[in-house]
Tab-separated table of C-alpha atoms and ligand atoms in Angstrom:
chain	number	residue	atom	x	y	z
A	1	UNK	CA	-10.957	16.810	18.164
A	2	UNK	CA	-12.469	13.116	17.354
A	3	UNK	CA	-9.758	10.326	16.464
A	4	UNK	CA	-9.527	6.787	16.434
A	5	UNK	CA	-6.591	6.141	18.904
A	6	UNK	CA	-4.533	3.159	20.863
A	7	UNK	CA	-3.847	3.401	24.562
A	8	UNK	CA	-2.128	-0.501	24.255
A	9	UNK	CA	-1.380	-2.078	21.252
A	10	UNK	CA	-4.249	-5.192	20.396
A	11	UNK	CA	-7.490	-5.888	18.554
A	12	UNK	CA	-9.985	-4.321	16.892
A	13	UNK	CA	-11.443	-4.286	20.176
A	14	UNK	CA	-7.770	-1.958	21.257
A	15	UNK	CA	-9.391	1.060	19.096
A	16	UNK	CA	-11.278	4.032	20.978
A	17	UNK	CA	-13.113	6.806	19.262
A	18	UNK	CA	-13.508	9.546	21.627
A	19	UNK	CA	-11.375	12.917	21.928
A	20	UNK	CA	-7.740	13.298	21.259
A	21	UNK	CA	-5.790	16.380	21.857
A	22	UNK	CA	-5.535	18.624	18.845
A	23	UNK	CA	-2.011	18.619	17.355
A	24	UNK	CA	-0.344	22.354	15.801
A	25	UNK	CA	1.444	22.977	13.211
A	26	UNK	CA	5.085	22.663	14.280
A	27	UNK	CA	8.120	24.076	12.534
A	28	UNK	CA	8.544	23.013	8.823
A	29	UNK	CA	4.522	21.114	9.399
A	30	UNK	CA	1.426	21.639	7.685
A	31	UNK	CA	-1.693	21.638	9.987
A	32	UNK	CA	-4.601	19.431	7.823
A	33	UNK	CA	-7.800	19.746	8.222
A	34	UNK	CA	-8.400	16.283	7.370
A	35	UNK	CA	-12.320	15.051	5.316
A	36	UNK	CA	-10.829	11.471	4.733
A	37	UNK	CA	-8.756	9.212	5.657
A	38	UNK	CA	-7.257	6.038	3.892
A	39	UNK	CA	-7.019	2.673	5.752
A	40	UNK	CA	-3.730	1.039	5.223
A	41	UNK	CA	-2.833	-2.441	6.343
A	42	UNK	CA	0.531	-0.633	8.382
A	43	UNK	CA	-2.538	0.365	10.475
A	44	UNK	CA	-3.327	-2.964	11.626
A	45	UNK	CA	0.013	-3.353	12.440
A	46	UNK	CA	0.376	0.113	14.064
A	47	UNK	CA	-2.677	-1.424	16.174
A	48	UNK	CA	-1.593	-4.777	16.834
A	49	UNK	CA	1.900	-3.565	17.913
A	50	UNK	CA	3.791	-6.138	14.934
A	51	UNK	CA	5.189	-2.318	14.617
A	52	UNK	CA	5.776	-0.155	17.763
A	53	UNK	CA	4.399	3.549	18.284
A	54	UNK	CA	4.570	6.089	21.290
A	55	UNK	CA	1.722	5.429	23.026
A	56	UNK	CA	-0.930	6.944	23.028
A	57	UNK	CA	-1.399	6.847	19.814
A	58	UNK	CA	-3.829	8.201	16.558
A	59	UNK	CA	-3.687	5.335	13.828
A	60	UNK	CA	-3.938	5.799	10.327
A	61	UNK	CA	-0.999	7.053	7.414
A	62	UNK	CA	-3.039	9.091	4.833
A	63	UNK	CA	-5.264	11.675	4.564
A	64	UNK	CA	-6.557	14.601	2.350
A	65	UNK	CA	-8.496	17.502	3.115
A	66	UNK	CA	-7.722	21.378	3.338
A	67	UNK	CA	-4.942	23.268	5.056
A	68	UNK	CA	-6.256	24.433	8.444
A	69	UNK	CA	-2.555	25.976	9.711
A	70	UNK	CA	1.171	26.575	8.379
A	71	UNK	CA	4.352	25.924	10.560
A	72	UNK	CA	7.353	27.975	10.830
A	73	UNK	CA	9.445	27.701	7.817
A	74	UNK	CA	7.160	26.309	5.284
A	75	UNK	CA	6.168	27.708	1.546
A	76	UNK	CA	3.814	27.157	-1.214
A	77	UNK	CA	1.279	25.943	0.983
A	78	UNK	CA	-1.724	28.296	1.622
A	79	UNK	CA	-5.127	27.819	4.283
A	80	UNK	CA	-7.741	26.266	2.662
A	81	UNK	CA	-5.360	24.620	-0.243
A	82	UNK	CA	-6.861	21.426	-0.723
A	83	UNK	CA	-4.228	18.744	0.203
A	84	UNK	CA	-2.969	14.971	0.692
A	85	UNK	CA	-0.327	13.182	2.186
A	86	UNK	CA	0.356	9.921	3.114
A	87	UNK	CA	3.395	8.003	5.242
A	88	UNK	CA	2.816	10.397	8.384
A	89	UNK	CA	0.784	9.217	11.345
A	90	UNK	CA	-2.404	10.130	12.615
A	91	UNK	CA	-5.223	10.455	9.936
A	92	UNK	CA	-8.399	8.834	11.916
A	93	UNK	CA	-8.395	12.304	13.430
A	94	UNK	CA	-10.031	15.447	12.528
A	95	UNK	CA	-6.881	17.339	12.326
A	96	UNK	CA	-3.032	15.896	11.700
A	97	UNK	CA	0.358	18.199	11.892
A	98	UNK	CA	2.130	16.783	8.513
A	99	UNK	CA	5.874	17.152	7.694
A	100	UNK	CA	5.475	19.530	4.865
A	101	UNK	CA	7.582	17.808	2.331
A	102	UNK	CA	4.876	14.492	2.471
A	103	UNK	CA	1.699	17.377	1.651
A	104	UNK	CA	0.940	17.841	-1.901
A	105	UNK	CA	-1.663	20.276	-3.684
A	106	UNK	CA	-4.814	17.673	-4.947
A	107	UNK	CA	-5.025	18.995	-8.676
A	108	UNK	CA	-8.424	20.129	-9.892
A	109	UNK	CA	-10.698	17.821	-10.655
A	110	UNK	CA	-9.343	15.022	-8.264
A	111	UNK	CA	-11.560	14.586	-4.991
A	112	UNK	CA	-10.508	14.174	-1.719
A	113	UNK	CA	-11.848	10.495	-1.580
A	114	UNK	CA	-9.627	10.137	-4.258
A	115	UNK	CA	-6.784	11.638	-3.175
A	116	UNK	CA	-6.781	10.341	-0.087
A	117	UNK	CA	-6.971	6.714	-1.655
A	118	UNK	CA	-4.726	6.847	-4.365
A	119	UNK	CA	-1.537	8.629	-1.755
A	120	UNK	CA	0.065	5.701	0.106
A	121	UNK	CA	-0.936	2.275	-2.189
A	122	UNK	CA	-0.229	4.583	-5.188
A	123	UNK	CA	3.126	6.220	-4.500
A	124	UNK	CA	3.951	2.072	-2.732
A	125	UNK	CA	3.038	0.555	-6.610
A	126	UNK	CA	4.722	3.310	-8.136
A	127	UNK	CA	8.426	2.974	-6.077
A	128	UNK	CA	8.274	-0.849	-6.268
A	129	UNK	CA	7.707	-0.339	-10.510
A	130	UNK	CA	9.584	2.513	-11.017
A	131	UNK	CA	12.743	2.306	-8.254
A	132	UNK	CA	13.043	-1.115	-6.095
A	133	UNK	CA	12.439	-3.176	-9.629
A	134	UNK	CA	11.959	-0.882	-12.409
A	135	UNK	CA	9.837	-2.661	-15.091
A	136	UNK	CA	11.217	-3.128	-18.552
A	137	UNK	CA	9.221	-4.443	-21.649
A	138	UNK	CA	9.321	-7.923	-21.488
A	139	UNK	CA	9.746	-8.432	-17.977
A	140	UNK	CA	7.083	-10.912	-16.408
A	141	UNK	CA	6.116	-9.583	-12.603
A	142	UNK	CA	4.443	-12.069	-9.876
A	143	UNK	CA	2.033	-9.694	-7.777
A	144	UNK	CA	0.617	-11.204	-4.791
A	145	UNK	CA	-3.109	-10.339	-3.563
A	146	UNK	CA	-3.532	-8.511	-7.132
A	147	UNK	CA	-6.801	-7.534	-6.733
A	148	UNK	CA	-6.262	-5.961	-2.913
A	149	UNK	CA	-5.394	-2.252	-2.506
A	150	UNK	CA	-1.797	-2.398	-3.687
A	151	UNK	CA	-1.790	-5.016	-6.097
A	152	UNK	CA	-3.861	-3.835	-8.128
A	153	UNK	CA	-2.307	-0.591	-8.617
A	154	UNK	CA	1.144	-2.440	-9.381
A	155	UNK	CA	-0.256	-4.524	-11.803
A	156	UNK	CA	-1.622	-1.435	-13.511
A	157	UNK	CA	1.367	0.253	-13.547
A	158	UNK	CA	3.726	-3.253	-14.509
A	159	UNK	CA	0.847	-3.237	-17.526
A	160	UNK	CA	1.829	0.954	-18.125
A	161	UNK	CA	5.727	-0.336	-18.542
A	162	UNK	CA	5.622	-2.675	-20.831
A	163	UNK	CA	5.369	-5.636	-18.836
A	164	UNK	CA	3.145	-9.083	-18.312
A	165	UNK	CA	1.522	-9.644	-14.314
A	166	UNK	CA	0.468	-13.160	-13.343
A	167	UNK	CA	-1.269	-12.255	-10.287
A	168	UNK	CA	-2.283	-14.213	-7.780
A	169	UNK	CA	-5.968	-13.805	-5.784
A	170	UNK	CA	-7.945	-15.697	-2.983
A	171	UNK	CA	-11.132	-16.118	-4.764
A	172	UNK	CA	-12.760	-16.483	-8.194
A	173	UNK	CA	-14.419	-12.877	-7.401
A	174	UNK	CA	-10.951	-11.435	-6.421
A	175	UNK	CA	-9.734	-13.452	-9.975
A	176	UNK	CA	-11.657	-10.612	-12.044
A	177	UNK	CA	-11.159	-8.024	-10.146
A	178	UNK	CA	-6.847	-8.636	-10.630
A	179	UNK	CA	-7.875	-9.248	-14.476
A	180	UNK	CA	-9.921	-6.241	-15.057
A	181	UNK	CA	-6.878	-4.462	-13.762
A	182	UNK	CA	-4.737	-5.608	-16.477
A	183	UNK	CA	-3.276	-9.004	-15.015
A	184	UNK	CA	-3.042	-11.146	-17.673
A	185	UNK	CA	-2.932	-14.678	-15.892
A	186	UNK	CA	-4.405	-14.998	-12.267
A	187	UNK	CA	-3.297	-17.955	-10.183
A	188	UNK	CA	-5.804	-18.946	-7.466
A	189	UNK	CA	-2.925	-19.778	-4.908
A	190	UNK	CA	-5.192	-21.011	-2.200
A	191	UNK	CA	-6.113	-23.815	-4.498
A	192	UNK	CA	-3.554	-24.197	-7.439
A	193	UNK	CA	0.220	-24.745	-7.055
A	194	UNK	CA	1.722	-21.520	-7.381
A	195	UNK	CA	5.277	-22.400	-8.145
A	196	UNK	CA	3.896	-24.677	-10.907
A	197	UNK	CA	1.749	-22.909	-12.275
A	198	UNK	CA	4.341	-20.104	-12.766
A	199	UNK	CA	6.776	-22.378	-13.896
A	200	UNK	CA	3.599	-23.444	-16.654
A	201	UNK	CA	2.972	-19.880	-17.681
A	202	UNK	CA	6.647	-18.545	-18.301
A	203	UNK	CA	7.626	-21.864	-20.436
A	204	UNK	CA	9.799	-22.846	-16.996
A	205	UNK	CA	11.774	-19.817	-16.960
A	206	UNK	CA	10.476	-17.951	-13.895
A	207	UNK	CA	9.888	-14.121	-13.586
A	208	UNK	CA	12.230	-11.190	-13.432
A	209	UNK	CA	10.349	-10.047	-10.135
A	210	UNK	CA	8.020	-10.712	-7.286
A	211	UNK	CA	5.958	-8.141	-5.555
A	212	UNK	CA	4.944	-9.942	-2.371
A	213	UNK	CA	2.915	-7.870	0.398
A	214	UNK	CA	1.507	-11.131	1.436
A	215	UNK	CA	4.708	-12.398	3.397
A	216	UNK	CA	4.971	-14.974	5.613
A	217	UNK	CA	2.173	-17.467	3.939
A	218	UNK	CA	4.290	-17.101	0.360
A	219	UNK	CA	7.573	-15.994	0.580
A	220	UNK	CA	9.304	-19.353	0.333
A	221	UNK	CA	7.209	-20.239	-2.868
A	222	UNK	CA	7.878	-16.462	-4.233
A	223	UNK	CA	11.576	-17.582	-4.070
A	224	UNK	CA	11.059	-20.733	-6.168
A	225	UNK	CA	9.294	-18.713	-8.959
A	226	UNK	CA	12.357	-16.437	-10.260
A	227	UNK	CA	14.499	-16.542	-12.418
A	228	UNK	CA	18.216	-16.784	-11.510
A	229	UNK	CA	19.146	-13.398	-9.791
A	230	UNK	CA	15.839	-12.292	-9.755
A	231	UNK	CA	14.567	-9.906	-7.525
A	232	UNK	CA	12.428	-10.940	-4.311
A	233	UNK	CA	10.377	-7.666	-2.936
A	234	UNK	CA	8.895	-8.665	0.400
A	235	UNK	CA	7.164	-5.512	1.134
A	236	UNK	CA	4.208	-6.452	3.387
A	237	UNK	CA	3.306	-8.897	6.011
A	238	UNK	CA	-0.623	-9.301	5.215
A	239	UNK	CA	-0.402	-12.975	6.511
A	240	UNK	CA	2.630	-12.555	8.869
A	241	UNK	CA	6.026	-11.353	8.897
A	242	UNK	CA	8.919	-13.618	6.890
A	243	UNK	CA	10.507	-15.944	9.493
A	244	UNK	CA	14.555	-15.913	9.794
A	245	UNK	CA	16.284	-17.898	7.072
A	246	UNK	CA	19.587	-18.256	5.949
A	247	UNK	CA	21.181	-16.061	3.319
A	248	UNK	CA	22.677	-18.806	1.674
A	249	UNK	CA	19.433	-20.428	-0.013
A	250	UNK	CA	19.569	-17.337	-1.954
A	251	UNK	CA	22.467	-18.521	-3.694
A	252	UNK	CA	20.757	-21.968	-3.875
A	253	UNK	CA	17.547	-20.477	-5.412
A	254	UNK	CA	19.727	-18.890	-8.489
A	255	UNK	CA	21.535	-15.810	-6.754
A	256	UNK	CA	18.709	-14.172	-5.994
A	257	UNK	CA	17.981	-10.531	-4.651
A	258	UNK	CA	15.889	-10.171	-1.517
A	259	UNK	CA	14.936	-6.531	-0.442
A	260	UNK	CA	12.659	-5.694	2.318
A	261	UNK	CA	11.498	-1.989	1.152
A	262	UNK	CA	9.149	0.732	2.647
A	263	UNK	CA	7.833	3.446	1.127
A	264	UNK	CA	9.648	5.776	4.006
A	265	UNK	CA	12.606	5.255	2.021
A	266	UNK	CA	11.699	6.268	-1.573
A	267	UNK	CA	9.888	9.278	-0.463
A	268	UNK	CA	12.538	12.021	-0.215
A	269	UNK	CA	11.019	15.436	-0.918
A	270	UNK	CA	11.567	14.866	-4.927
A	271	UNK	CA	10.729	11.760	-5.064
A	272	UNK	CA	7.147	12.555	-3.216
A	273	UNK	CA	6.780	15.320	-6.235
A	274	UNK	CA	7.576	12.589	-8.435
A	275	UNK	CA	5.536	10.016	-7.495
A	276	UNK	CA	2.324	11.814	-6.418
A	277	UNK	CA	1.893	14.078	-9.364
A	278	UNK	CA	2.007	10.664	-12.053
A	279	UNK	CA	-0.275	8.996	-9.751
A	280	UNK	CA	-2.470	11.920	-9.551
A	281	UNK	CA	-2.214	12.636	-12.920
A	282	UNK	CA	-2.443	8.899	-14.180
A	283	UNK	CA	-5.839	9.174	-11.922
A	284	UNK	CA	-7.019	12.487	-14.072
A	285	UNK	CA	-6.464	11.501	-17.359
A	286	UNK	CA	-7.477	7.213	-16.493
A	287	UNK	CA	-4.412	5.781	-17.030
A	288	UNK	CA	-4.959	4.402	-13.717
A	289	UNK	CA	-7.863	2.711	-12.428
A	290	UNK	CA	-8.643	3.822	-8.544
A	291	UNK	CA	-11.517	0.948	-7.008
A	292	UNK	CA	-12.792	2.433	-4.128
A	293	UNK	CA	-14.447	-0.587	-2.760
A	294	UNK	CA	-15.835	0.750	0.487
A	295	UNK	CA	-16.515	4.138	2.772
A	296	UNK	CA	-16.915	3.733	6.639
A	297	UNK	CA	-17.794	6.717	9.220
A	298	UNK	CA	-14.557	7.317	11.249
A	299	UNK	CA	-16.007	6.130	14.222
A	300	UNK	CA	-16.388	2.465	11.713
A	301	UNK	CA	-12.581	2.169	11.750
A	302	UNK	CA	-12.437	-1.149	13.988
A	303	UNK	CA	-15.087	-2.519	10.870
A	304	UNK	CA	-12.671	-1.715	8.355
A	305	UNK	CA	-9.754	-3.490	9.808
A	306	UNK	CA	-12.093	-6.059	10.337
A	307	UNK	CA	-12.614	-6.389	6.552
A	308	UNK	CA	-9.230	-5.832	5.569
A	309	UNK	CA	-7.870	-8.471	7.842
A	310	UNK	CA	-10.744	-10.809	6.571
A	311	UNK	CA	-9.714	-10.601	3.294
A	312	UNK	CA	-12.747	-9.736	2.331
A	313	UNK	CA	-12.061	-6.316	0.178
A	314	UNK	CA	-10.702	-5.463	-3.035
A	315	UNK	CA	-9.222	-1.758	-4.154
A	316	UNK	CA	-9.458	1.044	-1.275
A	317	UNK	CA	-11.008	1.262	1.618
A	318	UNK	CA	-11.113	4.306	3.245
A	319	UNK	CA	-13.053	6.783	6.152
A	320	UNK	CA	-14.865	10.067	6.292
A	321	UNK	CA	-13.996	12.201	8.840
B	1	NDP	P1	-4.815	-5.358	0.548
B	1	NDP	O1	-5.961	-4.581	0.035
B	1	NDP	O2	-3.880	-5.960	-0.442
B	1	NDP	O3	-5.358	-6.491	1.499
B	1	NDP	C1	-4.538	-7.558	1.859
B	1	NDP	C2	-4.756	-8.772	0.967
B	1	NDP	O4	-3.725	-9.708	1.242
B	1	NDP	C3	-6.041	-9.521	1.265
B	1	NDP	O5	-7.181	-8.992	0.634
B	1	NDP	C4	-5.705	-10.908	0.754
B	1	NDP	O6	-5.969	-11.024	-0.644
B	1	NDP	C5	-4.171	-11.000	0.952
B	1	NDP	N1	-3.853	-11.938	2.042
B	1	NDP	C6	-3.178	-13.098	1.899
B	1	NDP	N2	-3.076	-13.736	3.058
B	1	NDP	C7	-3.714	-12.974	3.979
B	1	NDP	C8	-3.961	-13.137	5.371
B	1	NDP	N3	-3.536	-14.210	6.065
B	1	NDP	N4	-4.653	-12.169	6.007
B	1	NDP	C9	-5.076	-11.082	5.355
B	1	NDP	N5	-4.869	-10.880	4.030
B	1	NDP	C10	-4.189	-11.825	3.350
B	1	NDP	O7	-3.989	-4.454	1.590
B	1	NDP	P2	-3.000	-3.245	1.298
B	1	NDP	O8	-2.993	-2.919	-0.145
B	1	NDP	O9	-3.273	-2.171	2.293
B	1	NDP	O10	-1.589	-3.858	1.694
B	1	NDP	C11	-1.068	-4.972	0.997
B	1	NDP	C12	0.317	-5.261	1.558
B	1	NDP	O11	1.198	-4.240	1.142
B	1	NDP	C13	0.371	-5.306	3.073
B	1	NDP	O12	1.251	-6.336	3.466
B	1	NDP	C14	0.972	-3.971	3.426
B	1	NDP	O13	1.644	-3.973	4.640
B	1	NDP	C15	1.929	-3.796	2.265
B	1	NDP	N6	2.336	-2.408	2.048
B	1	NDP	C16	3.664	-2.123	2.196
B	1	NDP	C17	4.139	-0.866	1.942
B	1	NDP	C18	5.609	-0.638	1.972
B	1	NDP	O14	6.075	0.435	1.561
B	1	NDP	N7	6.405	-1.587	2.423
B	1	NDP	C19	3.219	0.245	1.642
B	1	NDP	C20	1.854	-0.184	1.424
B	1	NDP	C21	1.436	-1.457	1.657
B	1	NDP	P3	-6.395	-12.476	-1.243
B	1	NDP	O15	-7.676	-12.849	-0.557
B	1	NDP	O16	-6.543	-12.235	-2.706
B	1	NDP	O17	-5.278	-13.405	-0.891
C-alpha cells in the first residue's frame, strides 16, 4: 500500500512516500480502509522524534474511511461500515489495523472529511471541558492558539458550558477566526502582555483554567494568570516542551494545579462512545463549528507539517488518501 513513513526520526525532509507493508486485522482490530487522514501536531512530534516510535514507522493518529477487514473477537463492526478513529498510529497509509474500541460508526450525514477532522482535536476539546477541567457557568477559561485546530473547538465547547474564553492568537487574521468561534476577548500575545491583559479583563481575579497546547513559549505566564488553585492544563508542546521547574512555585503562584494530560488517558472504551457521538452529533445538528482550513494529497504530507509548524493555519488540516 502507499504511506507516508519514517525510517529516522527528523524533518520534513525525514518523510518518504513510497510503499509500506500492508498491516491485517489482528485479534480484537478493525482493518480500515482509510479515504482521509487528519494531520495532528503529535505527528510532528512522532516525526521529529520529541516522542519515540518503533522504527520504521507510518505517521499520522486519525483516520476515517470504510471497514476493509474484522479481527478475531470483534462485534458490531461490519465491511464496508463507514468508520473513524483517532489516537492509533498509522493513518498516512491506505490501510491501518485499529484497536476496535478507538473505531466508531460515522452517523449519516457526516462525511469522511469530517469525520476524520473532527476525531482527535474534537474528543482532545471535549476531555479537557468535560473531564481534566469540567466547565461550569461562570468559569472564565484562557485557551492558547484559539483559532488553531484545538482551540477552537475548546473554546466552542467552554462557550456550550456556560463559560467566558479569552483566547489568545498570533495574528489579527487568527484574532477573528478565535472570535467567530465564540471567544469573547482575544489577546494578541505576540504583541500585548498576556498576564496583564488577563489580569485587565477578569477585574484582577485571574481564570479558573488554562488550556495551554502552546507549552514551552507560555507556560510560565499561563501560571501567573489563575486564580489561586486554579488549574494549569499543559497539554501540547506547539512551541516546545515545558522545561523542569520546581513544584514549589506552585504553591507560590496560589496553590495551583498542574496536569500534563493526553487524550490516551480519557479514552477508555466508554468514554470514546461518549465523546465521539457529542462531537459527532454537535457536528450534525451545528452546535459545533468544524473549519476545515486546508486538503493536501497524501503524498503533500511534508507541506502540511510545513504549515502547521509555520503557524500559518487555522481549524483542520487534513489528507486524502
Ligand atoms: P494547531 O492548529 O493549534 O496549531 C498550533 C498553533 O500553535 C499554531 O497555529 C500557533 O497559533 C500556535 N503556536 C504558538 N507557538 C508556536 C510555535 N513556536 N510553533 C508552532 N505553533 C505555535 O495544532 P493542533 O490543534 O494540532 O495542536 C495544538 C496543540 O494541542 C499541540 O501542542 C498538540 O500537541 C496539542 N494536542 C494535545 C493533545 C493531548 O491529548 N495532549 C491532543 C491534541 C492536540 P498562533 O499563531 O495563534 O500562536
Amino acid at each position: 500500500m502507499k504511506a507516508v513513513f519514517i525510517e529516522q526520526p527528523g524533518g520534513r525532509d525525514a518523510l518518504r512516500y513510497g510503499d509500506f507493508a500492508q498491516p491485517e486485522a489482528g485479534p480484537g482490530q478493525v482493518l480500515v480502509k482509510i479515504s482521509v487522514s487528519g494531520v495532528n501536531f503529535i505527528d510532528t512530534y512522532h516525526r521529529s522524534g520529541l516522542y519515540k516510535l518503533p522504527l520504521p514507522a507510518v505517521l499520522g493518529t486519525e483516520g476515517a474511511g470504510t471497514v476493509a477487514a474484522i479481527g478475531e473477537g470483534v462485534t458490531g463492526f461490519r465491511v464496508g461500515d463507514p468508520v473513524a478513529y483517532a489516537m492509533a498510529r498509522g493513518s498516512y497509509a491506505e490501510y491501518a489495523a485499529v484497536p476496535a474500541h478507538l473505531v466508531v460508526r460515522v452517523p449519516a450525514g457526516l462525511n469522511a472529511q469530517q469525520a476524520a477532522a473532527a476525531m482527535l482535536q474534537g474528543m482532545t476539546a471535549h476531555y479537557l471541558t468535560h473531564s481534566t477541567f469540567a466547565i461550569e457557568p461562570g468559569h472564565t477559561a484562557l485557551v492558547h492558539a484559539a483559532a488553531g485546530g484545538t482551540g477552537r473547538l475548546i473554546s466552542q465547547m467552554v462557550k456550550l458550558r456556560g463559560g467566558k474564553v479569552i483566547g489568545t492568537a498570533g495574528t489579527r487574521e487568527k484574532a477573528e477566526v478565535a472570535r467567530k468561534a465564540g471567544a469573547d476577548e482575544v489577546i494578541l500575545y505576540r504583541e500585548q502582555d498576556l498576564v496583564g491583559e488577563v489580569k485587565r479583563l477578569t477585574d484582577g481575579k485571574g481564570v479558573e483554567v488554562v488550556y495551554d497546547g502552546v507549552g514551552e513559549a507560555t507556560f510560565m505566564q499561563s501560571l501567573d494568570c489563575l486564580k489561586p488553585r486554579g488549574m494549569m492544563a499543559t497539554f501540547g508542546n506547539a512551541s516546545g516542551p515545558v522545561k523542569a521547574f520546581d513544584p514549589l512555585l506552585l504553591s507560590a503562584k496560589g496553590s495551583l494545579f498542574l496536569t500534563r494530560p493526553t487524550l490516551a488517558n480519557y479514552s477508555s472504551p466508554d468514554e470514546v462512545k461518549w465523546r465521539s457521538s457529542d462531537v459527532l452529533g454537535w457536528i450534525l445538528n451545528k452546535k459545533l463549528d468544524l473549519l476545515i482550513e486546508r486538503v493536501y494529497p497524501l503524498a503533500d504530507a511534508a507541506q502540511a507539517h510545513a504549515d502547521l509548524e509555520g503557524r500559518k493555519t487555522t481549524g483542520k488540516l487534513i489528507l486524502t488518501v
